[in-house]
Coordinates of C-alpha atoms and ligand atoms in Angstrom, one line a residue:
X1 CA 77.0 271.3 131.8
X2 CA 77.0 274.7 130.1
X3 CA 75.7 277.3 132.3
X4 CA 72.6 277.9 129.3
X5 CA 71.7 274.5 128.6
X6 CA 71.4 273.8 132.1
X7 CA 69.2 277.0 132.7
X8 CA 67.3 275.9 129.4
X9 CA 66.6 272.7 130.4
X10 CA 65.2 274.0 133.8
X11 CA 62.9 276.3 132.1
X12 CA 61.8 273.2 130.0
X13 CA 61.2 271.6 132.5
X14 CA 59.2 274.2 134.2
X15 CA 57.2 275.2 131.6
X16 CA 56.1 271.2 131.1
X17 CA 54.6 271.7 135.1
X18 CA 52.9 274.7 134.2
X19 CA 51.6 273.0 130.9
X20 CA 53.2 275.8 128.9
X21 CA 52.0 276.3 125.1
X22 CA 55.0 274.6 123.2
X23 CA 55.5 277.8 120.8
X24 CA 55.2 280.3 124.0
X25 CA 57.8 277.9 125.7
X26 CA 60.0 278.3 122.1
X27 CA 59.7 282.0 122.1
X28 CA 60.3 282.7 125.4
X29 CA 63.9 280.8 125.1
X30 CA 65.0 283.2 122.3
X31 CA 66.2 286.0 123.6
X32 CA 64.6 289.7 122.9
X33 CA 67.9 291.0 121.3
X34 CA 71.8 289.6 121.9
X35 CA 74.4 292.6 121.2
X36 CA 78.2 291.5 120.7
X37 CA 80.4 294.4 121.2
X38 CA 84.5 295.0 120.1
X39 CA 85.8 297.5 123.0
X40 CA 89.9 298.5 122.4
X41 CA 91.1 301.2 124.6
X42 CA 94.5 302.1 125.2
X43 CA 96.2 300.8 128.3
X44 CA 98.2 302.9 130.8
X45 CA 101.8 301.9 129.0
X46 CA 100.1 303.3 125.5
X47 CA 99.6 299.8 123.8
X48 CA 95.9 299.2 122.3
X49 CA 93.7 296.1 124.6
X50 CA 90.9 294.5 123.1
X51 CA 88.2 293.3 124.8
X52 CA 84.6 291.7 124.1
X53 CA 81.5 292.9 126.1
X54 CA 77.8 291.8 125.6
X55 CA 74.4 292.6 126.8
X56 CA 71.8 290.4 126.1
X57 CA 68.0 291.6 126.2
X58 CA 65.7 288.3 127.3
X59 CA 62.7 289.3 127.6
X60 CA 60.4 292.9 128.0
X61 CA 56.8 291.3 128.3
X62 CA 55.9 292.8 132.0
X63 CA 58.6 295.7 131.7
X64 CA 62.5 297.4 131.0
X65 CA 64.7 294.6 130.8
X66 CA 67.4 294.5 134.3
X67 CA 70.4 293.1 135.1
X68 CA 73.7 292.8 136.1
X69 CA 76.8 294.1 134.0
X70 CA 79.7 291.8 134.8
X71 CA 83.5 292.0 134.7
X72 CA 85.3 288.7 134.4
X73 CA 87.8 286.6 132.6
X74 CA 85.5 283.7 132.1
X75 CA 82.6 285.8 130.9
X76 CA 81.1 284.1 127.0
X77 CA 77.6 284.5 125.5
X78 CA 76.4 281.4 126.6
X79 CA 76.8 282.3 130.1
X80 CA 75.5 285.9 129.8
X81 CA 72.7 284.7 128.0
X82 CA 71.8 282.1 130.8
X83 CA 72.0 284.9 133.5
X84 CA 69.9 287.1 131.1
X85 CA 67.1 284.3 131.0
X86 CA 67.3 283.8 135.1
X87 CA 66.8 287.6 135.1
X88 CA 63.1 287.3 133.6
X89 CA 62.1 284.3 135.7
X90 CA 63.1 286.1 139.2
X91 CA 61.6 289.8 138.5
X92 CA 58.8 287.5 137.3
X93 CA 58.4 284.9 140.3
X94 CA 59.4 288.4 142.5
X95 CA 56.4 289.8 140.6
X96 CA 57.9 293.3 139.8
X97 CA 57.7 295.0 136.9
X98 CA 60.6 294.4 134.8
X99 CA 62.0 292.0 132.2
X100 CA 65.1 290.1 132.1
X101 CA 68.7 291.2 130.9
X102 CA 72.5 290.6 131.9
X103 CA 75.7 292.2 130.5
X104 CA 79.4 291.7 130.7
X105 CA 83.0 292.4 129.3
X106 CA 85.6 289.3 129.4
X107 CA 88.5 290.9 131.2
X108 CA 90.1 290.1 134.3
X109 CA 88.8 293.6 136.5
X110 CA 91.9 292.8 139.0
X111 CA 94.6 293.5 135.8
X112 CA 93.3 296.5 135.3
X113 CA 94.2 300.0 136.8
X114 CA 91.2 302.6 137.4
X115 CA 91.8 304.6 134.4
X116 CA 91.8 301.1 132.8
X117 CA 88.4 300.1 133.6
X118 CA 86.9 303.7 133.7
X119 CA 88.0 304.0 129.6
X120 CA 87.0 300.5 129.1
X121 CA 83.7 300.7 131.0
X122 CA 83.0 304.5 129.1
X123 CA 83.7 302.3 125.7
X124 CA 81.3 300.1 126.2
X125 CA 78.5 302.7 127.4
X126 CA 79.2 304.5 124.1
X127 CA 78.4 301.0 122.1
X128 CA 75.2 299.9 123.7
X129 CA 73.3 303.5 124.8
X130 CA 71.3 303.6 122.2
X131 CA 69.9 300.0 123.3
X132 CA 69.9 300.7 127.1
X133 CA 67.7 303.2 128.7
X134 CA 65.7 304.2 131.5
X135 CA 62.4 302.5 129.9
X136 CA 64.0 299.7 128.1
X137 CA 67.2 298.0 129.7
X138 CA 68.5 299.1 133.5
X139 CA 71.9 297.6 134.0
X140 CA 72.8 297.1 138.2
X141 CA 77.0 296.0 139.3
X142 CA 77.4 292.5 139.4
X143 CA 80.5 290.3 139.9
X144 CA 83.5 292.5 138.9
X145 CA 81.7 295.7 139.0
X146 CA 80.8 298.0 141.3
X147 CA 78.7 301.6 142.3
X148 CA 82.4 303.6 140.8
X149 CA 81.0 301.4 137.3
X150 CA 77.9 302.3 136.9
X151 CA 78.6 305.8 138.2
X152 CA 81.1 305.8 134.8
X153 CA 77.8 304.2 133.1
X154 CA 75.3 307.2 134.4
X155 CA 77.8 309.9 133.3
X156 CA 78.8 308.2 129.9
X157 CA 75.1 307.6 128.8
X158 CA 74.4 311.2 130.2
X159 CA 76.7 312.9 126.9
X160 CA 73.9 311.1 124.8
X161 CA 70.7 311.1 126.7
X162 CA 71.1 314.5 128.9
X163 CA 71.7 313.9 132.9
X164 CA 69.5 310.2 133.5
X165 CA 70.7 308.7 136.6
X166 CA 68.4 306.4 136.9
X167 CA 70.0 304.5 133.5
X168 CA 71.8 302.3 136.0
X169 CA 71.2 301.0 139.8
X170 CA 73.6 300.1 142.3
X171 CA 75.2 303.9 141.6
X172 CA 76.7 305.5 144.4
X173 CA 74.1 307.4 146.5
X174 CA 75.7 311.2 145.8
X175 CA 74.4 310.3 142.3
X176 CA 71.1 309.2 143.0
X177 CA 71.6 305.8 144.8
X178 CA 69.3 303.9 146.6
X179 CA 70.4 303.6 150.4
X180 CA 71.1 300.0 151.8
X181 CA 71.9 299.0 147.8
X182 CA 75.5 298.0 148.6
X183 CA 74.2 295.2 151.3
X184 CA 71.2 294.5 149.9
X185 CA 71.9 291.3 147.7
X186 CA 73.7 289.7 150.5
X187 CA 70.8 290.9 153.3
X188 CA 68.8 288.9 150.4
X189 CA 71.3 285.7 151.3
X190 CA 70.7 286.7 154.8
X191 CA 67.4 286.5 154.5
X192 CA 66.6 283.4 152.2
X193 CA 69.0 281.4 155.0
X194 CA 67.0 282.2 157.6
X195 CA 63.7 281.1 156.0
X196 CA 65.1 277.7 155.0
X197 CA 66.6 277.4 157.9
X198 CA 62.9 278.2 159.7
X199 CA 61.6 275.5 157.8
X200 CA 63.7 272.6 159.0
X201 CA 63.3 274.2 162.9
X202 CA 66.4 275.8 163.1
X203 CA 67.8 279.7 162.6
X204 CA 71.1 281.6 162.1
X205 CA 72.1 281.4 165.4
X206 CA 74.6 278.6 166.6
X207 CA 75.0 277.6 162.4
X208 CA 78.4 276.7 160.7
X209 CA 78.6 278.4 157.4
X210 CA 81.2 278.3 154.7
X211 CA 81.0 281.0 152.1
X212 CA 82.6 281.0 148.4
X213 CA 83.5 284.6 147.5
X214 CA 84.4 287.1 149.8
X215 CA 83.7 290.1 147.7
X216 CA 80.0 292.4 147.6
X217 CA 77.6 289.2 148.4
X218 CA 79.5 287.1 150.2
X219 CA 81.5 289.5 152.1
X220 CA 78.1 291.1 153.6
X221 CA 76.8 287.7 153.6
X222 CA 79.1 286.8 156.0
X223 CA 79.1 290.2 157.9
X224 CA 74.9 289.5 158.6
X225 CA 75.2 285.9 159.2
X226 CA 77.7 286.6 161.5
X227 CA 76.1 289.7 163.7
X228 CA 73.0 286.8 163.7
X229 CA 75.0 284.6 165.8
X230 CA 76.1 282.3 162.8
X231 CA 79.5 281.2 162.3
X232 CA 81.7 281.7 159.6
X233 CA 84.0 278.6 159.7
X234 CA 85.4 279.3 156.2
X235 CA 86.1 282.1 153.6
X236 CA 87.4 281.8 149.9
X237 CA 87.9 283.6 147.5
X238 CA 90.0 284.5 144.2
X239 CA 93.6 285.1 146.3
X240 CA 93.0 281.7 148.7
X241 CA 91.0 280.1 151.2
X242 CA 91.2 280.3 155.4
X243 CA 89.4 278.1 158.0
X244 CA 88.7 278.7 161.4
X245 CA 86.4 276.0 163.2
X246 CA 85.4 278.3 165.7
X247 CA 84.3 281.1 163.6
X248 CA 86.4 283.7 161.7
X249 CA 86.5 287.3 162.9
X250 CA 84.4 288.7 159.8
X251 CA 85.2 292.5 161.1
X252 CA 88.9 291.9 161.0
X253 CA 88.4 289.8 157.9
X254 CA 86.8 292.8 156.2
X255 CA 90.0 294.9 157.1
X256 CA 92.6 292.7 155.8
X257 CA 90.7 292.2 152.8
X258 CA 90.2 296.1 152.3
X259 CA 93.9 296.2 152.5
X260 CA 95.5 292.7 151.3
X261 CA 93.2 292.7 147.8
X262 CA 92.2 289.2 149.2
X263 CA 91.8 286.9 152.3
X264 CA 95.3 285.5 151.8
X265 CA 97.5 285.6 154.6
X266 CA 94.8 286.6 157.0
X267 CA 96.1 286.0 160.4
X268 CA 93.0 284.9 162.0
X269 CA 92.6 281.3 160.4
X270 CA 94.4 278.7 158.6
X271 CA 94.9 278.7 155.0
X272 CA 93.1 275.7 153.1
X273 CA 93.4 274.7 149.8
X274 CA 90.2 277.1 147.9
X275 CA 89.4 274.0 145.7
X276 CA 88.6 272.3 148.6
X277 CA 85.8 275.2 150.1
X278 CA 83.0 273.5 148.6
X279 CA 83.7 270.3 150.4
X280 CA 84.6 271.6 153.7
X281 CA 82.2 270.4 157.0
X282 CA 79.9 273.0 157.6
X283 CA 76.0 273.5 158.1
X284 CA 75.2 275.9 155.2
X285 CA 77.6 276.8 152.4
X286 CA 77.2 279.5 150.9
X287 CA 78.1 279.9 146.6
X288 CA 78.8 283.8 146.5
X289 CA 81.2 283.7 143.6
X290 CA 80.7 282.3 140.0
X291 CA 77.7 280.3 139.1
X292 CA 77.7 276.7 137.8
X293 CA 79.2 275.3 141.0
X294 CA 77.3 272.7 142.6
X295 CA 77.2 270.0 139.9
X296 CA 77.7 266.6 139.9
X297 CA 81.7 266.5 140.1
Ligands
NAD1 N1 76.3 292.3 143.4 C1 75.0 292.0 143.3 O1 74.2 292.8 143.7 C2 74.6 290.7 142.8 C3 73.2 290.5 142.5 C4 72.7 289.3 142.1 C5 73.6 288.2 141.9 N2 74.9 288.4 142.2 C6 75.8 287.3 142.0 O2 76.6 287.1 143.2 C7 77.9 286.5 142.8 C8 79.0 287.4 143.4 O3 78.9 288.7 142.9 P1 79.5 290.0 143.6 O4 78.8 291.2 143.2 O5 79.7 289.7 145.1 O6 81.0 290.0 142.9 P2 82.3 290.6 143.4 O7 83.1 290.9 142.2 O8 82.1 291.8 144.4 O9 83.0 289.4 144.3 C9 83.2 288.2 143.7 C10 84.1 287.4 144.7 O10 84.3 286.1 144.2 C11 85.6 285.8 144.3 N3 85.9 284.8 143.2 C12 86.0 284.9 141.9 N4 86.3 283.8 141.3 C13 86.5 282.9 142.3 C14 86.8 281.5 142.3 N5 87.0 280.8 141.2 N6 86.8 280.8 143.5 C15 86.5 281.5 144.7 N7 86.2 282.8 144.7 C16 86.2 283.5 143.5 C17 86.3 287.1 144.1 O11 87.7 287.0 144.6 C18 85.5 288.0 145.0 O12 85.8 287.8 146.3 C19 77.9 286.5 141.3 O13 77.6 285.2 140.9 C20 76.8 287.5 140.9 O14 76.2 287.2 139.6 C21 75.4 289.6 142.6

């Protein structure tokens, strides 16, 4: 199912619990505003690259919009404007004082060199600052991006707006960043684990987990879960997939992946096929990659 008519019907069905107004339920699945933007910049070799990012605005009732700004090959409105949705429901079930919104650029991050995704990221700043802003729309890294991104972000936005470094979170914290950011959204994994774990009389400690994605949330996932005494049988993520039943060495893993781009060819386990990672015998698994998953294939 398509990543927005599975979110819609969710809400649907949500709203139809809480005995939602059918015209408040109608409004509140059109988003706020949906910008489609052309992005060409030219490559190292001096060729032109095109390239299609988005930002969709959900929804601004309780406060500036947030989201995520992400950098992949797979990335389409539909999807964009699902995660945009999600955005308003969490900050609203969170209770915090912001609305929904979600961004992205369909490229593959990993074919690109720095320069590459510096012009490319400054492009797309220039197309969409006069939507985003401190008070209106707060874009945070998300799959594909990173604090170097929205540090490009602050300083782009900046030549329009005058110094605002609090345009974009998840910034590096010599520009203004928040300490702990980097670790926070796999702390939250942490965290969320441990409470479902609580409720069927268990905790971290003595757990087999699997994780999908080895890259901000799943690699600090791991890194937590594993100082907590869990076990991280398996790892996967966009170069392979490794196994070790009793428990991968996540500080080594970390290195090799610094180094290797990737957790192929690490030494410490034995490679798997990835398609297979969602399958494999464990107590938790752990989706820290793409969305859309766990379905009924
Ligand atoms: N970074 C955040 O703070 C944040 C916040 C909220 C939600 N999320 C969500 O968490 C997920 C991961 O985001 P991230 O920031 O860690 O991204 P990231 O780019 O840092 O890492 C993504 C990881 O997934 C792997 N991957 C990509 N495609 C894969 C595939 N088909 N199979 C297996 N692995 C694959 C990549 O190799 C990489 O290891 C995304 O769904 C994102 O929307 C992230």
């Amino acid at each position: 199912m398509n990543a927005l008519v599975a979110t819609n019907r969710n809400f649907k069905l949500a709203a139809r619990l809480l005995g939602l107004d059918s015209k408040l339920e109608n409004s509140l699945l059109i988003p706020f505003r949906e910008i489609k933007v052309e992005c060409t910049i030219p490559k190292d070799d001096g060729t032109l690259a095109s390239f299609v990012g988005f930002r969709i605005q959900h929804d601004n009732a309780r406060g500036p919009m947030k989201g995520g700004i992400r950098y992949h090959p797979e990335v389409d409105p539909d999807e964009v404007n699902a995660l945009a949705q999600l955005m308003t429901w969490k900050t609203a079930v969170a209770n915090i004082p912001y609305g929904g919104a979600k961004g992205g650029i369909g490229c593959d991050p990993g074919e690109l060199s720095i320069s590459e995704l510096e012009r490319l990221t400054r492009v797309f700043t220039q197309k969409i600052h006069d939507l985003i802003g401190v008070h209106t729309d707060v874009p945070a890294p998300d799959m594909g991006t990173n604090p170097q991104t929205m540090a490009w972000i602050l300083d782009e936005y900046s030549k329009f707006h005058g110094y605002s470094p609090a345009v974009v979170t998840g910034k590096p914290t010599d520009l203004g960043g928040s300490l702990g950011r980097d670790a926070a959204t796999g702390r939250g994994v942490l965290f969320a684990t441990e409470a479902l774990l609580h409720e069927h009389g268990k905790s971290i400690a003595g757990q087999g987990f699997v994780v999908q994605g080895f890259g901000n949330v799943g690699s600090w996932a791991a890194q937590l879960i594993s100082e907590n005494g869990g076990k991280i049988v398996a790892v996967s993520d966009i170069t392979g997939a490794i196994k070790n039943s009793k428990g991968l060495d996540i500080p080594s893993l970390l290195k090799h992946t610094k180094e290797n781009r990737g957790v192929r060819g690490f030494s410490g386990g034995d490679p798997i096929d990835p398609n297979s990672i969602l399958t494999e015998d464990c107590d938790v698994l752990i989706p820290a990659a793409l969305g859309g998953v766990i379905n009924r294939e």
